PDB file of N, CA and C in Angstrom:
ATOM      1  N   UNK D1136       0.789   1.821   5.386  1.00 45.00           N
ATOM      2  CA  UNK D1136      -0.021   0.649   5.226  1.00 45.00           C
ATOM      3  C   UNK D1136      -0.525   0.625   3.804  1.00 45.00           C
ATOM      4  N   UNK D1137      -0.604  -0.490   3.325  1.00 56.00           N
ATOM      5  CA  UNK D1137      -1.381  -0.239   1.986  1.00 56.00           C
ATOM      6  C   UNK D1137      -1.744  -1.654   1.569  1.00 56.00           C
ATOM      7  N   UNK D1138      -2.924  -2.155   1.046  1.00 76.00           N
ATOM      8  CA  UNK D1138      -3.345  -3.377   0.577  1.00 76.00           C
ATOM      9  C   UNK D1138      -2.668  -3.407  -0.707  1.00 76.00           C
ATOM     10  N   UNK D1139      -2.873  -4.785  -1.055  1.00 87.00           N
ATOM     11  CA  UNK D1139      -2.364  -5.348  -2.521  1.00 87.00           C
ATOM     12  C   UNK D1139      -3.658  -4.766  -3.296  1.00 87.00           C
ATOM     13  N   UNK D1140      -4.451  -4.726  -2.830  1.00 89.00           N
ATOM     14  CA  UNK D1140      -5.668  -3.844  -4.211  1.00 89.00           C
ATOM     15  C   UNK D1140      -5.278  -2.876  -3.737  1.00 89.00           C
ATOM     16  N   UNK D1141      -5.308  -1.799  -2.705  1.00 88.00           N
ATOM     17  CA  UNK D1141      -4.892  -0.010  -3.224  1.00 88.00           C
ATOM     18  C   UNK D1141      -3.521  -0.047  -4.240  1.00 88.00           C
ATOM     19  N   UNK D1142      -2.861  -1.037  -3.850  1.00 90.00           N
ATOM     20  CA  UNK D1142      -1.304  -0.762  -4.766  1.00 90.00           C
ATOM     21  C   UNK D1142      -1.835  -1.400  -6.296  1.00 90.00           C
ATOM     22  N   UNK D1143      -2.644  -1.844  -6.295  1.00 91.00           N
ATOM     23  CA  UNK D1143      -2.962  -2.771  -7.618  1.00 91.00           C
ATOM     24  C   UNK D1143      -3.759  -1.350  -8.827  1.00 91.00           C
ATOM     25  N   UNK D1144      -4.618  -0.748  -7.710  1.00 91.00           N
ATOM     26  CA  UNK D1144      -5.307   0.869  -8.161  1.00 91.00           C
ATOM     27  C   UNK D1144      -4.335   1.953  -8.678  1.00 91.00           C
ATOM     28  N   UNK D1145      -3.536   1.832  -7.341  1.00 88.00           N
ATOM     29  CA  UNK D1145      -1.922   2.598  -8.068  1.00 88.00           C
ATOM     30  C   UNK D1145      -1.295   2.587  -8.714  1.00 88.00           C
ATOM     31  N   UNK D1146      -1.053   1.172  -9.252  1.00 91.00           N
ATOM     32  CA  UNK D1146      -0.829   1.108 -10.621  1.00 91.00           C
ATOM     33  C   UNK D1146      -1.184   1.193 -11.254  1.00 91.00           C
ATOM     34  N   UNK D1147      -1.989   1.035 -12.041  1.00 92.00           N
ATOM     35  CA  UNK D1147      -3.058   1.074 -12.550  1.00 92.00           C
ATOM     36  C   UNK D1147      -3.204   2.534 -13.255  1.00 92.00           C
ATOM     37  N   UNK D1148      -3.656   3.696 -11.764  1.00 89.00           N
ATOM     38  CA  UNK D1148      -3.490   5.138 -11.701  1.00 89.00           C
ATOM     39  C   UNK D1148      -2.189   5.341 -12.642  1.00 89.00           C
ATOM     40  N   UNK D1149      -1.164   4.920 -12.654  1.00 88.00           N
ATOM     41  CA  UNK D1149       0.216   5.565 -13.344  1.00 88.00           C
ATOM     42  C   UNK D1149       0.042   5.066 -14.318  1.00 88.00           C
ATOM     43  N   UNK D1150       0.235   3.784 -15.093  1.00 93.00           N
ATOM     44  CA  UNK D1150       0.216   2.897 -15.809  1.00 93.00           C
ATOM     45  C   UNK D1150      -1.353   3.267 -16.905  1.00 93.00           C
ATOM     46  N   UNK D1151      -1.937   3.704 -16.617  1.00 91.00           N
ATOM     47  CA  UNK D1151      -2.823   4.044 -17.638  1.00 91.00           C
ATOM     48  C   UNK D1151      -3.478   5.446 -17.436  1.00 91.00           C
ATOM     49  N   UNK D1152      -2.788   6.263 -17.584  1.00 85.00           N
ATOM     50  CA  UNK D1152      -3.075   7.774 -17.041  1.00 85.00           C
ATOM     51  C   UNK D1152      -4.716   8.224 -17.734  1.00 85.00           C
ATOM     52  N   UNK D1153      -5.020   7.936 -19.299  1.00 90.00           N
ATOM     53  CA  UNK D1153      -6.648   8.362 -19.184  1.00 90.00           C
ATOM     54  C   UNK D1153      -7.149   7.604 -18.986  1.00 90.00           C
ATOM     55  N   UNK D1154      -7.302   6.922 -18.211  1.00 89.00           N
ATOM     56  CA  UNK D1154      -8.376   6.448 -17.097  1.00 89.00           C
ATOM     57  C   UNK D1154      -8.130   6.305 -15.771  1.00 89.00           C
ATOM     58  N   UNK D1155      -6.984   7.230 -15.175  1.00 91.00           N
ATOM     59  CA  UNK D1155      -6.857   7.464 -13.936  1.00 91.00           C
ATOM     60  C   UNK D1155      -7.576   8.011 -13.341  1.00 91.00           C
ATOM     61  N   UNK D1156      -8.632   8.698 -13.167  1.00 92.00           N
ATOM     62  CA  UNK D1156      -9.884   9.418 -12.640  1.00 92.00           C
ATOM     63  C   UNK D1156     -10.006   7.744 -12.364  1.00 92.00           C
ATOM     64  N   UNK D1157     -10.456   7.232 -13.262  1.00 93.00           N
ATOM     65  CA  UNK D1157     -11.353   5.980 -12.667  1.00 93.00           C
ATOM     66  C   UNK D1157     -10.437   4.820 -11.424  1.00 93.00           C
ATOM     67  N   UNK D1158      -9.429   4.899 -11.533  1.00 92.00           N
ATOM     68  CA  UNK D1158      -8.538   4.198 -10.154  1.00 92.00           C
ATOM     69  C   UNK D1158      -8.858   4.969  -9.251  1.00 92.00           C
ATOM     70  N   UNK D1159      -8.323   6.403  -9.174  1.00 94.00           N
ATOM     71  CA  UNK D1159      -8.395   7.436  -8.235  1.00 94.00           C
ATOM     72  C   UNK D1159      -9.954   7.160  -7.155  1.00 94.00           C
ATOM     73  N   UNK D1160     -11.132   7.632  -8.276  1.00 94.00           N
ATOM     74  CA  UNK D1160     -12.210   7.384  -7.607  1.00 94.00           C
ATOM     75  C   UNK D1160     -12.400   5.760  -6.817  1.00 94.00           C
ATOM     76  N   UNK D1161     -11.882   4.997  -7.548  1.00 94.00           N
ATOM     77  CA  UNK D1161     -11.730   3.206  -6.568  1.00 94.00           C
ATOM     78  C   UNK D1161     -11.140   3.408  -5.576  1.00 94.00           C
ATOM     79  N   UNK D1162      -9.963   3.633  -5.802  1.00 93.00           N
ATOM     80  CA  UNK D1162      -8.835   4.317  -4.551  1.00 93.00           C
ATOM     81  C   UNK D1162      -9.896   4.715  -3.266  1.00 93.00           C
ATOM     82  N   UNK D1163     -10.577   6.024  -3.594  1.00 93.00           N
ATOM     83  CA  UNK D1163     -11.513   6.380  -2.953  1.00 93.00           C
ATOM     84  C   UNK D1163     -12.214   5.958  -1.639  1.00 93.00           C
ATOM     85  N   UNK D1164     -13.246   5.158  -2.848  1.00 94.00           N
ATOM     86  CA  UNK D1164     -14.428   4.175  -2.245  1.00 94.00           C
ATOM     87  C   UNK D1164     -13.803   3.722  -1.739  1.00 94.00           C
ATOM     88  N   UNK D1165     -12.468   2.567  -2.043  1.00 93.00           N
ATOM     89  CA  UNK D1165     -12.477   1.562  -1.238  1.00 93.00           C
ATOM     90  C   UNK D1165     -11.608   1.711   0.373  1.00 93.00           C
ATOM     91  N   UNK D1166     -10.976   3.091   0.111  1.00 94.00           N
ATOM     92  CA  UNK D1166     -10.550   3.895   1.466  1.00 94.00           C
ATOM     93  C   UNK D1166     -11.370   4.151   2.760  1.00 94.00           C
ATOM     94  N   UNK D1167     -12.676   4.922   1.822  1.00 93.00           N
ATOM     95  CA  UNK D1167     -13.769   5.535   2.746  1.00 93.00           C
ATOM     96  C   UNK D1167     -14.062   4.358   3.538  1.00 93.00           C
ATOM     97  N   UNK D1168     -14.674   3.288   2.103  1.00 93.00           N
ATOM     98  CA  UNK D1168     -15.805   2.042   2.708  1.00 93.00           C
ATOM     99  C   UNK D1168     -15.123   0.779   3.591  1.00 93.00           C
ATOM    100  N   UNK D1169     -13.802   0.633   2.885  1.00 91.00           N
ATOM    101  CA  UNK D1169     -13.517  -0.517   3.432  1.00 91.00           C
ATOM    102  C   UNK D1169     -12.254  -0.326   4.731  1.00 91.00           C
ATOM    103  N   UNK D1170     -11.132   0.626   4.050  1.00 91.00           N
ATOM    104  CA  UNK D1170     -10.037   0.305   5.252  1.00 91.00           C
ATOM    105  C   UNK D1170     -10.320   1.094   6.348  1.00 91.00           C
ATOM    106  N   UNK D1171     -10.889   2.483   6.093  1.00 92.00           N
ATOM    107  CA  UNK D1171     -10.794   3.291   7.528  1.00 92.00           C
ATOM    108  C   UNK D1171     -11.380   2.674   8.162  1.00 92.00           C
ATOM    109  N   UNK D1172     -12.760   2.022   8.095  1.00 91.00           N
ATOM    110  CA  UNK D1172     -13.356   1.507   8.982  1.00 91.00           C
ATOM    111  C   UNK D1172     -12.875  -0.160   9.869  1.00 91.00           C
ATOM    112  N   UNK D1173     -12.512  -0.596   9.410  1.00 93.00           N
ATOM    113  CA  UNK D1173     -11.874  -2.045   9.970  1.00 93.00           C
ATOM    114  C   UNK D1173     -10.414  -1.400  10.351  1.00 93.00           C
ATOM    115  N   UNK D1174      -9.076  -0.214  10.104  1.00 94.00           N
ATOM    116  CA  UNK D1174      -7.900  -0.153  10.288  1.00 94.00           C
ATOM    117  C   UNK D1174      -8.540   1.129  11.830  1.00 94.00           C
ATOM    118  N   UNK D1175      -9.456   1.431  11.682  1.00 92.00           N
ATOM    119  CA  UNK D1175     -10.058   2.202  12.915  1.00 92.00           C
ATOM    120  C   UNK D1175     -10.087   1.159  13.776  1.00 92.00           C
ATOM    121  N   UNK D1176     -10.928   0.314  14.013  1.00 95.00           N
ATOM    122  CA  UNK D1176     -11.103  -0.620  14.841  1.00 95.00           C
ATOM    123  C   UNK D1176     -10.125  -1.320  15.044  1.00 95.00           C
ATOM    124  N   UNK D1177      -9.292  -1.790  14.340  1.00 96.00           N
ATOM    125  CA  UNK D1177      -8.242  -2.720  14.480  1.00 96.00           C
ATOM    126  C   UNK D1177      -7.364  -2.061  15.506  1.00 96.00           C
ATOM    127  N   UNK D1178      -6.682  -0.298  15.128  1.00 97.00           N
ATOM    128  CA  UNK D1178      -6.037   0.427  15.667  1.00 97.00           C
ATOM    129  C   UNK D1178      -6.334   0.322  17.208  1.00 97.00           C
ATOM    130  N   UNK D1179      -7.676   0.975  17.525  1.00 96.00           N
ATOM    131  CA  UNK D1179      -7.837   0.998  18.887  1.00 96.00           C
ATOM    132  C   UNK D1179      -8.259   0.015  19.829  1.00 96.00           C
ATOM    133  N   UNK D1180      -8.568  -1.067  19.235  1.00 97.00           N
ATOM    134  CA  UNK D1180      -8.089  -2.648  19.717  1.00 97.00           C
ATOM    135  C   UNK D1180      -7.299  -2.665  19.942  1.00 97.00           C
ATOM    136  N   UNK D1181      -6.138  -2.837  19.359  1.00 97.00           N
ATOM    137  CA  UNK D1181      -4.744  -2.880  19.633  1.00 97.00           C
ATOM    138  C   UNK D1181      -3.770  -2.556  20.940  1.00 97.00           C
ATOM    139  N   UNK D1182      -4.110  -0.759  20.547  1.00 97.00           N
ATOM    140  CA  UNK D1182      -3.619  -0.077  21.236  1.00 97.00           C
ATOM    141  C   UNK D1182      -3.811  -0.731  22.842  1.00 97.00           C
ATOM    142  N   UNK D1183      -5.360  -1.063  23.482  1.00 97.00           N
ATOM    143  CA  UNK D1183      -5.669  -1.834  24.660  1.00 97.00           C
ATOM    144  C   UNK D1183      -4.621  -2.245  24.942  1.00 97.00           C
ATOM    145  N   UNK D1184      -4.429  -3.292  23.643  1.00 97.00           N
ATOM    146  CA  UNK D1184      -3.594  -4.733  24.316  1.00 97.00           C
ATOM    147  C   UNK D1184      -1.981  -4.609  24.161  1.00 97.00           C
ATOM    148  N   UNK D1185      -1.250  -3.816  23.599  1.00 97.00           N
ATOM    149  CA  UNK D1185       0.193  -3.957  23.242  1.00 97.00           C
ATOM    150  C   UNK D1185       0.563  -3.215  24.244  1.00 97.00           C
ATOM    151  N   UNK D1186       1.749  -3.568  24.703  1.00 96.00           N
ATOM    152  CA  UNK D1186       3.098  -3.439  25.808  1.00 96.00           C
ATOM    153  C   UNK D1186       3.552  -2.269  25.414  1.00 96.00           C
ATOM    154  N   UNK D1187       4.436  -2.653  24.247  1.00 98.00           N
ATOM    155  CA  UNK D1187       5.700  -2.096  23.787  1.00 98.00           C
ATOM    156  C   UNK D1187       5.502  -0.414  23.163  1.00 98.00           C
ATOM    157  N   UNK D1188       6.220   0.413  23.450  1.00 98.00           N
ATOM    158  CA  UNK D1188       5.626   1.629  22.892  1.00 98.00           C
ATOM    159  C   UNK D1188       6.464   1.503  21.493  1.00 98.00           C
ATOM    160  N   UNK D1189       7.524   0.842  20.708  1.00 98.00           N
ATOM    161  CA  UNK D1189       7.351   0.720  19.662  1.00 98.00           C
ATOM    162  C   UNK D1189       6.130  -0.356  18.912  1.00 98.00           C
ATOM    163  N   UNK D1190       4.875  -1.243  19.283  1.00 98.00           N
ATOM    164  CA  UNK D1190       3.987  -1.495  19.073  1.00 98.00           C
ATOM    165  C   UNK D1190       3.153   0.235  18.635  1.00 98.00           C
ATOM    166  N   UNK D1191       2.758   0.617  19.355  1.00 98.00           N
ATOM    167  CA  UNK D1191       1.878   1.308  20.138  1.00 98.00           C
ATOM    168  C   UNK D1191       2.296   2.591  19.120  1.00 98.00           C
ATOM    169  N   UNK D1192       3.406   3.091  18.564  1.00 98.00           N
ATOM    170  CA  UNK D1192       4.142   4.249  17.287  1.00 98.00           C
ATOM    171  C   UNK D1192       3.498   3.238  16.165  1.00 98.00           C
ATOM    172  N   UNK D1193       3.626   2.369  16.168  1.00 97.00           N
ATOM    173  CA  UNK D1193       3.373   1.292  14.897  1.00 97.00           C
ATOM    174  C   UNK D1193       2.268   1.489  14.308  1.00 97.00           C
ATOM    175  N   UNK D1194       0.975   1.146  15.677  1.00 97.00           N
ATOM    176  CA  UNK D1194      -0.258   1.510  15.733  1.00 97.00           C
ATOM    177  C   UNK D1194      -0.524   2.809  15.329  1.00 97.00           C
ATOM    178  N   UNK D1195       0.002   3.758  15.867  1.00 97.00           N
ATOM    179  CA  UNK D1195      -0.675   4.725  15.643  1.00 97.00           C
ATOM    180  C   UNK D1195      -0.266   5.626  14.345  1.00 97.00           C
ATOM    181  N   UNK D1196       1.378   5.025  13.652  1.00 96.00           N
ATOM    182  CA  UNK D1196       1.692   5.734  12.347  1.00 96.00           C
ATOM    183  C   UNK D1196       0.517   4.941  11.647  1.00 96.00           C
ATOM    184  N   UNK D1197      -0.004   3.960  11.470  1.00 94.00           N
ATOM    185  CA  UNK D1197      -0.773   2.943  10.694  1.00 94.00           C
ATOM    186  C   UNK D1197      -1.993   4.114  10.837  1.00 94.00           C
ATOM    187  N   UNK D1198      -2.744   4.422  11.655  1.00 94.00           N
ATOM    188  CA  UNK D1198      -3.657   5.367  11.927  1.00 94.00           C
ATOM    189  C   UNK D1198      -3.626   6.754  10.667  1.00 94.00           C
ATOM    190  N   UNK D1199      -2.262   7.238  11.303  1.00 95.00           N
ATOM    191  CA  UNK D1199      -1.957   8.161  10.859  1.00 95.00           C
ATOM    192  C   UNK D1199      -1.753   8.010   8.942  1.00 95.00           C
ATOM    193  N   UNK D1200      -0.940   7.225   8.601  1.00 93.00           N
ATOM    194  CA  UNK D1200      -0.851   6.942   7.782  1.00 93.00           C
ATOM    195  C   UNK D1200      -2.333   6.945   6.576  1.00 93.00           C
ATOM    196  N   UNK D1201      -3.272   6.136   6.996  1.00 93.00           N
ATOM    197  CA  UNK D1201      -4.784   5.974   6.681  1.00 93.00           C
ATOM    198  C   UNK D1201      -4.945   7.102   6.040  1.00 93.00           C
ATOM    199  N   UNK D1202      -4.865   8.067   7.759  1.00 93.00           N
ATOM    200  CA  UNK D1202      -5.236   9.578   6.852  1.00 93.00           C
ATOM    201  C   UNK D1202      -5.430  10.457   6.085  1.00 93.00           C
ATOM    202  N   UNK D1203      -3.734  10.034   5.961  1.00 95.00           N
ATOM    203  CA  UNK D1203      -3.094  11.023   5.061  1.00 95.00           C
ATOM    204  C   UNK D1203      -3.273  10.419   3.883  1.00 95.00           C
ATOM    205  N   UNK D1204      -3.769   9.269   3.878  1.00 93.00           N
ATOM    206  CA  UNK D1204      -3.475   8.672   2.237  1.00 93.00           C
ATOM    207  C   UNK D1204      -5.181   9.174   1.807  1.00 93.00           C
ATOM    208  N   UNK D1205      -6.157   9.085   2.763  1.00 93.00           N
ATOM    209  CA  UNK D1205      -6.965   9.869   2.316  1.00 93.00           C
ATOM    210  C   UNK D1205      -7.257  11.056   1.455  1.00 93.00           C
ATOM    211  N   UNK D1206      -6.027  12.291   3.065  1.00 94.00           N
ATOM    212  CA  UNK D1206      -5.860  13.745   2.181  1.00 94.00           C
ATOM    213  C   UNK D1206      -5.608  13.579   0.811  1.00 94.00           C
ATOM    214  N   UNK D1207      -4.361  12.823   0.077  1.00 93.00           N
ATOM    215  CA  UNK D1207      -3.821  12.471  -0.892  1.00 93.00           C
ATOM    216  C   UNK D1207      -4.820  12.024  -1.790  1.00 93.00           C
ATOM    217  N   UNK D1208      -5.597  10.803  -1.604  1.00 93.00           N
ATOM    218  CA  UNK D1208      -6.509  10.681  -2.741  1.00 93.00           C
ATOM    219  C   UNK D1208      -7.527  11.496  -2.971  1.00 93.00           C
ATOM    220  N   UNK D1209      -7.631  12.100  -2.489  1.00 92.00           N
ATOM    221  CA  UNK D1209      -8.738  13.513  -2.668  1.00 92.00           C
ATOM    222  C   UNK D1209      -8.115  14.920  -3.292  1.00 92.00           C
ATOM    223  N   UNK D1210      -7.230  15.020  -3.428  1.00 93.00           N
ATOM    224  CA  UNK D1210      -5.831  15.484  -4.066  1.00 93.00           C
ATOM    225  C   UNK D1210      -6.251  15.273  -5.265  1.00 93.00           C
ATOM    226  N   UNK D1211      -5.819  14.046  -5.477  1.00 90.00           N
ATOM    227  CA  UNK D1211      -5.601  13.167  -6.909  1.00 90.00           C
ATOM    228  C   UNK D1211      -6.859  13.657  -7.378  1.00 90.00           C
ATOM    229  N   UNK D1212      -8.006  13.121  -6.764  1.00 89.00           N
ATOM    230  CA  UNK D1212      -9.299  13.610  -7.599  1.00 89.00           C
ATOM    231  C   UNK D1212      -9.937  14.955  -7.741  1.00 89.00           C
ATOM    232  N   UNK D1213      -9.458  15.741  -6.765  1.00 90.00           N
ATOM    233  CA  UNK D1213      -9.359  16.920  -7.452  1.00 90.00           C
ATOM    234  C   UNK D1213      -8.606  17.276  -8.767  1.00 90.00           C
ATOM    235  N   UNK D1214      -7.356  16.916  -8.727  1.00 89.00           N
ATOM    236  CA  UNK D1214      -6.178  17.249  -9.705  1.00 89.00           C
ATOM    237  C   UNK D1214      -7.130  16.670 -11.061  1.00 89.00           C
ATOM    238  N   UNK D1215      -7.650  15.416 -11.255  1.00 85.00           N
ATOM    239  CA  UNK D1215      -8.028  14.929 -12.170  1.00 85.00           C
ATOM    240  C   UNK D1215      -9.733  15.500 -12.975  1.00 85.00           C
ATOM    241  N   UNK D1216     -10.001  16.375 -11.634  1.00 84.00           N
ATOM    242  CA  UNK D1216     -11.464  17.005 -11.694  1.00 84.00           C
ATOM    243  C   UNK D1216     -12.748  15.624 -11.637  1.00 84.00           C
ATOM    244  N   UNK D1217     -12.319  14.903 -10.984  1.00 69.00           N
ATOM    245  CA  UNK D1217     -13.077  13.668 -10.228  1.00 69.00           C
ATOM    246  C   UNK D1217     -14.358  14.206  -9.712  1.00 69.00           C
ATOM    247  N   UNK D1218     -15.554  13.839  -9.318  1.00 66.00           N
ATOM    248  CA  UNK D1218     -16.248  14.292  -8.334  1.00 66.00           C
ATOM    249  C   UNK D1218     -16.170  14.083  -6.547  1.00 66.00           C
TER     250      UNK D1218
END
């Protein structure tokens, strides 16, 4: 999963490497504040209502996915010595 602003951060992150700390940390925030919380809810909404167990893998790589992009940006800001 990924919004047009995390990919817009990502670029950004590559595309201008000293000031990648500062995407990284956006990356961040806007992970913590904005998607886990609405792609949480959305997820287990979902899950209720869909049939299909390829729905339902969909749902839950999307979940999964979130995650890991978390682990990853916390990665990054370590690597970069971010706070």
């Amino acid at each position: 999963m990924s919004s047009p602003f995390m990919s817009f951060l990502a670029y950004e992150e590559y595309d201008d490497w000293s000031n990648a700390i500062k995407y990284v940390e956006e990356e961040d925030y806007f992970l913590n504040n904005h998607l886990i919380n609405w792609v949480s809810i959305f997820v287990s909404t979902s899950l209720k209502l869909v049939k299909t167990d390829y729905l339902k893998l969909l749902l839950n790589f999307t979940r999964d996915f979130v995650a890991q992009d978390k682990e990853v940006i916390k990665a990054m800001r370590d690597a970069y010595g971010g706070k």
